[in-house]
Amino acid sequence: MLPVCLLLAAVCLQGSLLQEAGTREQRKPFFERFRRLEEQFRRFQEVTLLHLQGIAGNYNISYNIDTRFRHLADQYDTIAAALNVSHAALQEDLGSLKIWMKKLQKRTKKLNSKLSSLAEALSESRKQSSGERLQQSALLSNLTLQTASHVAHLTTLHTSRNTLQKELESLQQASRSQGTKLEALEQRLKNTLHKEILASGHHELAAAQRLNQTPHDKLLEAEGSQGHSVKKLHAKHKQRKKLEEKRQQVLAQAAKRGLQSSLFHGNKTPRQERQPETPTVPEPQAARQQLRRVAQISQEQLQSPSPKKPGTICNVDSMLLFPNASTENFATFSQGFQTSLHELSVCSWVSTHAHSLGTILSYATEENDNKLVLHGRNTAAPASIHFVIGDPAFRELPVGRVLDGGWHHMCVIWSSTQGKYWFYVDRRLASTGSKFQEGYEIPPGGSLVLGQEQDVVGGGFDPSEAFVGRLAGFAIWNRTLMPGEVSSIAIGKGLPRGTILRLADVSSLNGSVQKVNCTCLENC
């Protein structure tokens, strides 16, 4: 308002001055003064206008500042609201993070406990392996000592064989010399007999001549007597042969006795008398047989002991008989797994005459009916079964050697670490692999059934997947068994530590399933 009033006053003053201009023309000095005043007024007006414009500009600036302050206040309110929303979201995120942190702490505690148990198991297995190594080293040292003694015995037998051969050669030479002497004696006997026959003939001829008999008749009588003497000579010859045979037998026995006594008494000749009570030394053939027997014994000791026959395997506890392929034949446990499993081992003795193995084990939960399954079908490949952990993941295991009706020991072992698994049949590794459900966890609280495959929890059975046969010594561990432990179970040394389920834990037998208590397989 003040600038407007000033403008009006300036306009009125200018009008009054214009009206008075006529009168002032008469007075020039006054007009000049008025012009000066007018110029001064104009200058004053310009100055005032400049001041008024500055004041108006300052007023506009203050008005703009207020609007800006209001705009800034609105922006502050929106930013504050956004900050409140973000703070609430951060609080929610922090709450969820705290929950996850608690879960992670629980899992880390579980993992630490599992790692500690694994470390203990490893330390125990190392102790067992060290003990087994010490036993093996002791056995090896004993075997080396036994082999050294056998080798020494063999060397002594070899030297005795050489001495026997030398003695036999000397005996052969002695028998040859004795044979030549016997031949000379036979020749002498023949000569003496011939001389006696001739002398008797000549004596008879001389007697006939003295009795004045005819020579012809006497000769005939002499020839008859000579023939009779020849017959006597043949009889004596036969007797001599018999005597020679008896003599040879006596010489052979004497040679044997001489050989025996020479080995123990030194320088006695074979012709000396031997006592029948002197210790005997085996002949070369008997020595060879003894050498062979010693070699066989040493080889048997060096070889590893063969496994016992199935009939002599004990520590089986009990057996379940599944007589036919019916959906009513199955066995259940009162409780499934109590805790989550990251490792497990399932072992059992199996006997079946069927063309396929069927279902040994089925573990189902509400989430998945195939959390853990060992099953085969009579329509699929009969020489294999499926090892399922968390359907649809599975591995195919060979069971061709099991389908012969005899008892066979099976072990299935799995670990979530790197997803490794092992399958043993009669202590031999039949299949192995890795990256099978790596990091997977089998949850607790499910339904565990023997002999049938569950399509729903506790039911949904199919007769083509049923097990027909006998199960003995069934057991489950919550850890991976070592190969030595699998072998100890298979040869009947008992179950290792840490079993979580056995046939003694079976709560109900359904259908025609029968349970037989037997400690050894030969009684099952």
Coordinates of C-alpha atoms in Angstrom, one line a residue:
M1 CA 0.0 0.0 0.0
L2 CA 2.8 2.4 0.8
P3 CA 4.2 2.4 -2.8
V4 CA 0.8 3.0 -4.3
C5 CA 0.3 6.1 -2.0
L6 CA 3.6 7.4 -3.0
L7 CA 2.8 7.0 -6.7
L8 CA -0.5 8.9 -6.3
A9 CA 1.2 11.7 -4.4
A10 CA 3.8 12.0 -7.1
V11 CA 1.1 12.2 -9.8
C12 CA -0.9 14.9 -8.0
L13 CA 2.2 16.9 -7.4
Q14 CA 3.0 16.7 -11.1
G15 CA -0.5 17.9 -12.1
S16 CA -0.4 20.9 -9.8
L17 CA 3.0 21.8 -11.1
L18 CA 1.7 21.7 -14.7
Q19 CA -1.3 23.9 -13.9
E20 CA 1.1 26.5 -12.4
A21 CA 3.3 26.4 -15.4
G22 CA 1.5 29.2 -17.2
T23 CA 2.0 31.6 -14.4
R24 CA 5.5 30.5 -14.0
E25 CA 6.4 31.2 -17.5
Q26 CA 6.3 34.8 -16.7
R27 CA 8.8 34.3 -14.2
K28 CA 11.7 32.4 -15.8
P29 CA 14.0 32.2 -12.8
F30 CA 11.2 30.6 -11.0
F31 CA 10.6 28.1 -13.9
E32 CA 14.2 27.2 -13.9
R33 CA 14.1 26.6 -10.2
F34 CA 11.0 24.5 -10.8
R35 CA 12.7 22.6 -13.5
R36 CA 15.5 21.9 -11.2
L37 CA 13.0 20.7 -8.6
E38 CA 11.3 18.6 -11.2
E39 CA 14.6 17.0 -12.1
Q40 CA 15.3 16.5 -8.5
F41 CA 11.8 15.0 -8.1
R42 CA 12.4 12.7 -11.0
R43 CA 15.6 11.6 -9.5
F44 CA 13.9 11.1 -6.2
Q45 CA 11.1 9.3 -8.0
E46 CA 13.6 7.0 -9.8
V47 CA 15.4 6.4 -6.5
T48 CA 12.1 5.6 -4.8
L49 CA 11.0 3.4 -7.6
L50 CA 14.3 1.6 -7.3
H51 CA 13.7 1.2 -3.6
L52 CA 10.1 0.1 -4.1
Q53 CA 11.2 -2.5 -6.7
G54 CA 13.8 -3.8 -4.3
I55 CA 11.2 -4.0 -1.5
A56 CA 8.8 -5.8 -3.9
G57 CA 11.6 -8.2 -4.9
N58 CA 12.4 -8.9 -1.3
Y59 CA 8.7 -9.6 -0.7
N60 CA 8.5 -12.0 -3.6
I61 CA 11.6 -13.7 -2.3
S62 CA 10.1 -14.2 1.2
Y63 CA 6.9 -15.6 -0.4
N64 CA 8.9 -18.1 -2.4
I65 CA 10.8 -19.1 0.7
D66 CA 7.6 -19.9 2.5
T67 CA 6.3 -22.1 -0.3
R68 CA 9.6 -23.8 -0.4
F69 CA 9.5 -24.4 3.3
R70 CA 6.0 -25.9 3.0
H71 CA 7.2 -28.1 0.1
L72 CA 10.2 -29.2 2.2
A73 CA 7.9 -30.0 5.1
D74 CA 5.7 -32.1 2.9
Q75 CA 8.8 -33.9 1.6
Y76 CA 9.9 -34.5 5.1
D77 CA 6.6 -36.0 6.1
T78 CA 6.7 -38.4 3.1
I79 CA 10.3 -39.3 3.9
A80 CA 9.4 -39.9 7.5
A81 CA 6.5 -42.2 6.5
A82 CA 8.8 -44.1 4.1
L83 CA 11.3 -44.4 6.9
N84 CA 8.7 -45.8 9.3
V85 CA 7.6 -48.3 6.7
S86 CA 11.2 -49.4 6.0
H87 CA 11.9 -49.6 9.7
A88 CA 9.0 -51.9 10.2
A89 CA 10.1 -54.0 7.2
L90 CA 13.6 -54.1 8.7
Q91 CA 12.2 -55.2 12.0
E92 CA 10.4 -58.1 10.3
D93 CA 13.5 -59.0 8.4
L94 CA 15.5 -59.0 11.6
G95 CA 13.0 -61.2 13.3
S96 CA 13.1 -63.7 10.5
L97 CA 16.9 -63.6 10.5
K98 CA 16.9 -64.2 14.3
I99 CA 14.7 -67.3 13.7
W100 CA 17.0 -68.5 10.9
M101 CA 20.0 -67.9 13.1
K102 CA 18.4 -70.1 15.9
K103 CA 17.7 -72.8 13.3
L104 CA 21.2 -72.6 12.0
Q105 CA 22.6 -72.8 15.5
K106 CA 20.6 -75.9 16.2
R107 CA 21.8 -77.4 12.9
T108 CA 25.4 -76.5 13.6
K109 CA 25.0 -78.1 17.1
K110 CA 23.6 -81.2 15.4
L111 CA 26.4 -81.2 12.8
N112 CA 29.0 -80.7 15.6
S113 CA 27.6 -83.6 17.5
K114 CA 27.6 -85.8 14.3
L115 CA 31.1 -84.7 13.6
S116 CA 32.2 -85.5 17.1
S117 CA 30.5 -88.9 16.8
L118 CA 32.2 -89.4 13.4
A119 CA 35.5 -88.5 15.0
E120 CA 34.9 -91.0 17.8
A121 CA 33.9 -93.6 15.3
L122 CA 37.0 -92.9 13.2
S123 CA 39.2 -93.1 16.3
E124 CA 37.6 -96.4 17.3
S125 CA 38.0 -97.7 13.8
R126 CA 41.6 -96.7 13.7
K127 CA 42.2 -98.4 17.1
Q128 CA 40.5 -101.5 15.8
S129 CA 42.5 -101.4 12.6
S130 CA 45.7 -100.9 14.6
G131 CA 44.8 -103.8 16.8
E132 CA 44.0 -105.9 13.7
R133 CA 47.3 -104.9 12.2
L134 CA 49.1 -105.9 15.3
Q135 CA 47.3 -109.2 15.3
Q136 CA 48.1 -109.7 11.6
S137 CA 51.8 -108.8 12.2
A138 CA 51.9 -111.3 15.1
L139 CA 50.3 -113.9 12.9
L140 CA 52.7 -113.1 10.1
S141 CA 55.6 -113.4 12.5
N142 CA 54.3 -116.8 13.7
L143 CA 53.9 -117.9 10.2
T144 CA 57.4 -116.8 9.3
L145 CA 58.7 -118.7 12.3
Q146 CA 56.7 -121.8 11.3
T147 CA 57.9 -121.5 7.7
A148 CA 61.5 -121.2 8.9
S149 CA 61.1 -124.3 11.0
H150 CA 59.4 -126.1 8.1
V151 CA 62.3 -125.0 5.8
A152 CA 64.8 -126.3 8.3
H153 CA 62.9 -129.6 8.6
L154 CA 62.8 -129.8 4.8
T155 CA 66.6 -129.2 4.6
T156 CA 67.2 -132.0 7.2
L157 CA 64.8 -134.3 5.2
H158 CA 66.7 -133.4 2.0
T159 CA 70.0 -134.3 3.6
S160 CA 68.6 -137.5 5.0
R161 CA 67.3 -138.4 1.6
N162 CA 70.7 -137.9 0.1
T163 CA 72.3 -140.1 2.8
L164 CA 69.6 -142.7 2.1
Q165 CA 70.3 -142.7 -1.6
K166 CA 74.0 -143.2 -0.9
E167 CA 73.3 -146.1 1.5
L168 CA 71.0 -147.6 -1.1
E169 CA 73.7 -147.4 -3.7
S170 CA 76.1 -149.1 -1.4
L171 CA 73.6 -151.8 -0.6
Q172 CA 72.9 -152.4 -4.3
Q173 CA 76.7 -152.8 -4.9
A174 CA 76.8 -155.2 -1.9
S175 CA 73.8 -157.2 -3.2
R176 CA 75.5 -157.4 -6.7
S177 CA 78.7 -158.7 -5.1
Q178 CA 76.7 -161.3 -3.2
G179 CA 74.9 -162.3 -6.3
T180 CA 78.2 -163.0 -8.1
K181 CA 79.3 -165.0 -5.1
L182 CA 76.1 -167.0 -5.2
E183 CA 76.5 -167.7 -8.9
A184 CA 80.1 -169.0 -8.2
L185 CA 78.7 -171.2 -5.4
E186 CA 76.0 -172.6 -7.8
Q187 CA 78.7 -173.4 -10.4
R188 CA 80.7 -175.2 -7.8
L189 CA 77.7 -177.2 -6.6
K190 CA 77.0 -178.2 -10.2
N191 CA 80.5 -179.4 -10.8
T192 CA 80.6 -181.4 -7.5
L193 CA 77.3 -183.1 -8.4
H194 CA 78.5 -184.0 -11.9
K195 CA 81.7 -185.4 -10.4
E196 CA 79.7 -187.5 -7.9
I197 CA 77.4 -188.9 -10.6
L198 CA 80.4 -189.9 -12.8
A199 CA 82.2 -191.5 -9.8
S200 CA 79.1 -193.6 -8.9
G201 CA 78.7 -194.8 -12.5
H202 CA 82.3 -195.9 -12.7
H203 CA 82.0 -197.7 -9.4
E204 CA 79.0 -199.7 -10.5
L205 CA 80.7 -200.7 -13.8
A206 CA 83.7 -202.0 -11.8
A207 CA 81.5 -204.0 -9.5
A208 CA 79.7 -205.7 -12.5
Q209 CA 82.9 -206.7 -14.0
R210 CA 84.0 -208.2 -10.8
L211 CA 80.8 -210.3 -10.6
N212 CA 81.4 -211.7 -14.2
Q213 CA 78.4 -210.1 -15.6
T214 CA 78.0 -209.3 -19.3
P215 CA 79.1 -205.8 -20.1
H216 CA 76.0 -205.0 -22.1
D217 CA 73.7 -205.7 -19.2
K218 CA 75.9 -203.8 -16.8
L219 CA 75.9 -200.8 -19.1
L220 CA 72.1 -200.9 -19.2
E221 CA 71.9 -200.9 -15.4
A222 CA 74.4 -198.1 -15.2
E223 CA 72.4 -196.0 -17.7
G224 CA 69.2 -196.6 -15.6
S225 CA 71.0 -195.7 -12.4
Q226 CA 72.4 -192.6 -14.2
G227 CA 68.9 -191.5 -15.2
H228 CA 67.7 -191.9 -11.6
S229 CA 70.6 -189.8 -10.4
V230 CA 69.8 -187.1 -13.0
K231 CA 66.2 -187.0 -11.6
K232 CA 67.7 -186.6 -8.1
L233 CA 69.9 -183.8 -9.5
H234 CA 66.9 -181.9 -10.9
A235 CA 65.1 -182.1 -7.5
K236 CA 68.2 -180.9 -5.8
H237 CA 68.4 -178.0 -8.3
K238 CA 64.8 -177.0 -7.5
Q239 CA 65.6 -177.1 -3.8
R240 CA 68.6 -175.0 -4.4
K241 CA 66.5 -172.4 -6.2
K242 CA 64.1 -172.2 -3.3
L243 CA 67.0 -171.8 -1.0
E244 CA 68.4 -169.0 -3.1
E245 CA 65.0 -167.2 -3.1
K246 CA 64.8 -167.5 0.7
R247 CA 68.4 -166.4 0.9
Q248 CA 67.7 -163.3 -1.2
Q249 CA 64.7 -162.4 1.0
V250 CA 66.9 -162.8 4.1
L251 CA 69.5 -160.7 2.5
A252 CA 67.0 -158.0 1.6
Q253 CA 65.7 -157.9 5.2
A254 CA 69.2 -157.8 6.5
A255 CA 70.0 -154.9 4.1
K256 CA 67.1 -152.9 5.4
R257 CA 68.1 -153.6 9.0
G258 CA 71.7 -152.7 8.1
L259 CA 70.5 -149.4 6.5
Q260 CA 68.5 -148.5 9.6
S261 CA 71.3 -149.3 12.0
S262 CA 73.9 -147.5 9.9
L263 CA 72.0 -144.3 10.1
F264 CA 72.0 -144.5 13.9
H265 CA 75.1 -146.6 14.8
G266 CA 77.6 -145.4 12.2
N267 CA 80.1 -148.0 10.9
K268 CA 78.3 -151.4 11.3
T269 CA 78.3 -153.6 8.2
P270 CA 75.0 -154.9 6.8
R271 CA 76.0 -158.5 7.8
Q272 CA 76.0 -157.7 11.5
E273 CA 73.0 -158.7 13.6
R274 CA 70.5 -156.0 14.2
Q275 CA 68.0 -155.7 17.1
P276 CA 64.4 -155.5 16.0
E277 CA 63.8 -152.7 18.6
T278 CA 66.1 -150.1 16.9
P279 CA 64.3 -146.9 15.7
T280 CA 63.3 -146.9 12.0
V281 CA 64.1 -144.3 9.4
P282 CA 61.6 -143.7 6.5
E283 CA 62.5 -145.0 3.1
P284 CA 62.9 -142.5 0.2
Q285 CA 59.3 -142.8 -0.9
A286 CA 58.0 -142.3 2.6
A287 CA 60.4 -139.3 3.0
R288 CA 59.0 -137.8 -0.2
Q289 CA 55.4 -138.2 1.1
Q290 CA 56.4 -136.6 4.4
L291 CA 58.0 -133.7 2.4
R292 CA 54.8 -133.2 0.4
R293 CA 52.7 -133.3 3.6
V294 CA 54.9 -130.6 5.2
A295 CA 54.6 -128.4 2.1
Q296 CA 50.9 -128.8 2.1
I297 CA 50.7 -127.9 5.8
S298 CA 52.8 -124.8 5.2
Q299 CA 50.7 -123.7 2.3
E300 CA 47.5 -124.1 4.2
Q301 CA 48.9 -122.0 7.1
L302 CA 50.1 -119.3 4.7
Q303 CA 46.7 -119.1 3.0
S304 CA 43.9 -117.1 4.6
P305 CA 41.3 -119.1 6.4
S306 CA 38.2 -119.9 4.2
P307 CA 34.8 -118.7 5.5
K308 CA 32.6 -121.0 7.4
K309 CA 29.8 -122.8 5.8
P310 CA 26.3 -121.1 6.2
G311 CA 25.2 -123.9 8.5
T312 CA 27.8 -123.0 11.1
I313 CA 27.1 -119.3 11.2
C314 CA 25.5 -118.2 14.5
N315 CA 24.4 -114.9 16.3
V316 CA 21.4 -114.6 14.0
D317 CA 18.8 -114.2 16.9
S318 CA 15.6 -114.8 14.9
M319 CA 14.1 -115.4 11.4
L320 CA 10.9 -114.2 9.6
L321 CA 9.2 -116.6 7.1
F322 CA 7.1 -115.0 4.3
P323 CA 5.4 -118.1 2.7
N324 CA 3.7 -116.6 -0.4
A325 CA 3.1 -113.5 -2.5
S326 CA 0.1 -112.0 -0.7
T327 CA -0.6 -108.4 0.3
E328 CA -1.6 -109.6 3.8
N329 CA 2.0 -110.9 4.5
F330 CA 4.1 -108.2 6.1
A331 CA 5.8 -107.1 9.4
T332 CA 5.7 -103.7 11.0
F333 CA 7.7 -101.9 13.6
S334 CA 6.0 -100.0 16.5
Q335 CA 8.1 -96.9 15.8
G336 CA 10.0 -95.9 12.7
F337 CA 13.2 -93.8 12.9
Q338 CA 13.4 -91.6 16.0
T339 CA 15.8 -89.1 14.5
S340 CA 16.8 -87.9 11.1
L341 CA 19.4 -90.0 9.3
H342 CA 22.3 -88.7 7.3
E343 CA 23.9 -92.2 7.2
L344 CA 22.5 -95.7 7.5
S345 CA 23.4 -99.4 7.0
V346 CA 20.9 -102.2 6.4
C347 CA 22.1 -105.9 6.7
S348 CA 20.2 -109.2 6.7
W349 CA 20.5 -112.8 5.8
V350 CA 18.2 -113.6 2.8
S351 CA 16.9 -116.9 1.3
T352 CA 14.4 -117.1 -1.5
H353 CA 13.4 -119.5 -4.3
A354 CA 11.4 -116.8 -6.2
H355 CA 12.4 -115.4 -9.6
S356 CA 12.7 -111.9 -8.1
L357 CA 13.8 -110.7 -4.7
G358 CA 10.7 -108.6 -4.0
T359 CA 10.6 -105.8 -1.3
I360 CA 12.8 -106.2 1.7
L361 CA 12.2 -102.8 3.3
S362 CA 9.8 -99.9 2.8
Y363 CA 9.8 -96.6 4.8
A364 CA 7.1 -94.0 4.0
T365 CA 6.1 -90.6 5.4
E366 CA 3.1 -88.3 4.7
E367 CA 5.4 -86.2 2.4
N368 CA 6.8 -89.1 0.4
D369 CA 5.9 -92.8 0.4
N370 CA 9.3 -93.8 -0.9
K371 CA 11.7 -92.2 1.5
L372 CA 13.7 -95.5 1.8
V373 CA 12.9 -98.6 -0.2
L374 CA 14.7 -101.9 -1.2
H375 CA 12.4 -103.5 -3.6
G376 CA 12.1 -105.5 -6.8
R377 CA 9.2 -106.6 -9.0
N378 CA 8.5 -109.9 -10.7
T379 CA 7.8 -108.0 -13.9
A380 CA 11.1 -106.0 -13.9
A381 CA 14.7 -107.4 -14.3
P382 CA 14.8 -110.3 -11.9
A383 CA 18.5 -110.1 -11.2
S384 CA 18.4 -106.6 -9.6
I385 CA 16.5 -104.5 -7.1
H386 CA 16.0 -100.7 -6.7
F387 CA 17.6 -98.9 -3.8
V388 CA 15.4 -95.8 -3.4
I389 CA 16.1 -92.8 -1.2
G390 CA 13.6 -89.9 -1.6
D391 CA 11.6 -90.9 -4.7
P392 CA 12.3 -90.6 -7.7
A393 CA 16.1 -91.0 -7.0
F394 CA 17.3 -94.6 -7.0
R395 CA 20.2 -96.9 -7.8
E396 CA 20.0 -100.4 -9.3
L397 CA 21.8 -103.2 -7.3
P398 CA 22.6 -106.7 -8.7
V399 CA 21.1 -109.7 -6.8
G400 CA 21.5 -112.5 -9.3
R401 CA 23.6 -114.7 -7.0
V402 CA 21.0 -114.4 -4.2
L403 CA 18.2 -116.1 -6.2
D404 CA 19.3 -119.7 -5.7
G405 CA 17.4 -120.7 -2.6
G406 CA 20.4 -120.7 -0.3
W407 CA 21.3 -118.3 2.5
H408 CA 23.1 -115.1 1.4
H409 CA 24.2 -112.1 3.5
M410 CA 23.3 -108.7 2.1
C411 CA 24.4 -105.2 3.3
V412 CA 23.3 -101.8 1.9
I413 CA 25.3 -98.8 3.2
W414 CA 24.6 -95.1 2.3
S415 CA 26.1 -91.8 3.4
S416 CA 24.8 -88.3 2.5
T417 CA 28.4 -87.1 2.5
Q418 CA 29.2 -87.0 -1.2
G419 CA 26.2 -89.4 -1.7
K420 CA 28.3 -92.6 -1.5
Y421 CA 26.8 -96.0 -1.3
W422 CA 28.1 -99.6 -1.0
F423 CA 26.4 -103.0 -1.6
Y424 CA 27.9 -106.2 -0.2
V425 CA 26.8 -109.8 -1.0
D426 CA 28.5 -112.5 1.0
R427 CA 31.3 -110.2 2.2
R428 CA 32.0 -109.2 -1.5
L429 CA 31.5 -105.7 -2.8
A430 CA 28.9 -106.1 -5.5
S431 CA 28.2 -102.4 -6.3
T432 CA 29.3 -99.0 -5.3
G433 CA 28.9 -95.3 -6.4
S434 CA 28.7 -91.7 -5.3
K435 CA 26.6 -88.5 -5.8
F436 CA 23.4 -90.4 -4.8
Q437 CA 21.2 -88.0 -2.8
E438 CA 24.2 -86.0 -1.6
G439 CA 23.3 -83.9 1.5
Y440 CA 19.9 -85.6 1.8
E441 CA 18.2 -86.2 5.2
I442 CA 15.8 -89.1 5.9
P443 CA 13.2 -87.7 8.2
P444 CA 11.9 -89.4 11.4
G445 CA 8.3 -90.4 12.3
G446 CA 7.5 -92.6 9.2
S447 CA 6.1 -96.1 8.8
L448 CA 8.6 -98.9 8.4
V449 CA 7.3 -102.2 6.8
L450 CA 9.1 -105.5 6.0
G451 CA 8.0 -107.6 3.0
Q452 CA 5.8 -105.1 1.2
E453 CA 6.2 -101.8 -0.7
Q454 CA 4.0 -98.9 0.5
D455 CA 2.2 -96.7 -1.9
V456 CA 0.5 -94.9 1.0
V457 CA 1.5 -94.8 4.6
G458 CA 0.9 -98.3 6.0
G459 CA -0.8 -99.6 2.9
G460 CA -1.3 -99.6 -0.9
F461 CA 0.5 -103.0 -1.3
D462 CA 1.1 -104.8 -4.6
P463 CA 1.5 -108.6 -4.7
S464 CA 4.0 -108.4 -7.5
E465 CA 6.3 -106.5 -5.2
A466 CA 5.9 -108.8 -2.1
F467 CA 8.8 -110.7 -0.7
V468 CA 8.7 -114.5 -0.6
G469 CA 11.3 -116.3 1.4
R470 CA 13.2 -116.0 4.7
L471 CA 14.8 -113.0 6.5
A472 CA 17.3 -113.6 9.3
G473 CA 19.4 -111.3 11.5
F474 CA 17.8 -108.1 10.1
A475 CA 19.3 -105.0 11.6
I476 CA 19.7 -101.2 10.8
W477 CA 22.4 -98.8 11.9
N478 CA 22.5 -95.0 11.9
R479 CA 26.1 -95.0 10.6
T480 CA 28.2 -96.5 7.8
L481 CA 29.6 -99.9 8.6
M482 CA 33.3 -100.7 7.9
P483 CA 34.2 -103.6 5.6
G484 CA 35.6 -105.6 8.5
E485 CA 32.4 -105.2 10.4
V486 CA 30.4 -106.4 7.4
S487 CA 32.7 -109.5 7.3
S488 CA 32.3 -110.1 11.0
I489 CA 28.5 -110.2 10.6
A490 CA 28.7 -112.5 7.6
I491 CA 30.9 -115.1 9.4
G492 CA 28.7 -115.0 12.6
K493 CA 30.7 -113.0 15.0
G494 CA 27.7 -110.9 16.1
L495 CA 26.4 -107.4 15.3
P496 CA 28.5 -104.3 15.7
R497 CA 27.5 -101.5 18.0
G498 CA 25.0 -98.8 17.2
T499 CA 21.9 -100.8 16.0
I500 CA 18.7 -98.7 16.0
L501 CA 16.3 -101.5 14.8
R502 CA 16.3 -105.3 14.8
L503 CA 13.9 -108.1 14.3
A504 CA 13.3 -108.1 18.1
D505 CA 11.7 -104.6 17.6
V506 CA 9.0 -105.9 15.2
S507 CA 5.6 -105.1 16.8
S508 CA 3.2 -107.0 14.6
L509 CA 3.2 -110.0 12.2
N510 CA 0.4 -109.9 9.6
G511 CA -1.1 -112.6 7.4
S512 CA 0.9 -115.9 7.3
V513 CA 4.2 -114.4 8.4
Q514 CA 5.9 -116.6 11.1
K515 CA 8.8 -115.7 13.4
V516 CA 11.3 -118.4 14.4
N517 CA 13.8 -118.0 17.2
C518 CA 17.1 -119.5 16.1
T519 CA 20.7 -118.6 17.0
C520 CA 22.3 -120.4 14.0
L521 CA 21.4 -120.5 10.3
E522 CA 21.4 -124.3 10.3
N523 CA 18.4 -124.1 12.8
C524 CA 16.5 -121.5 10.8

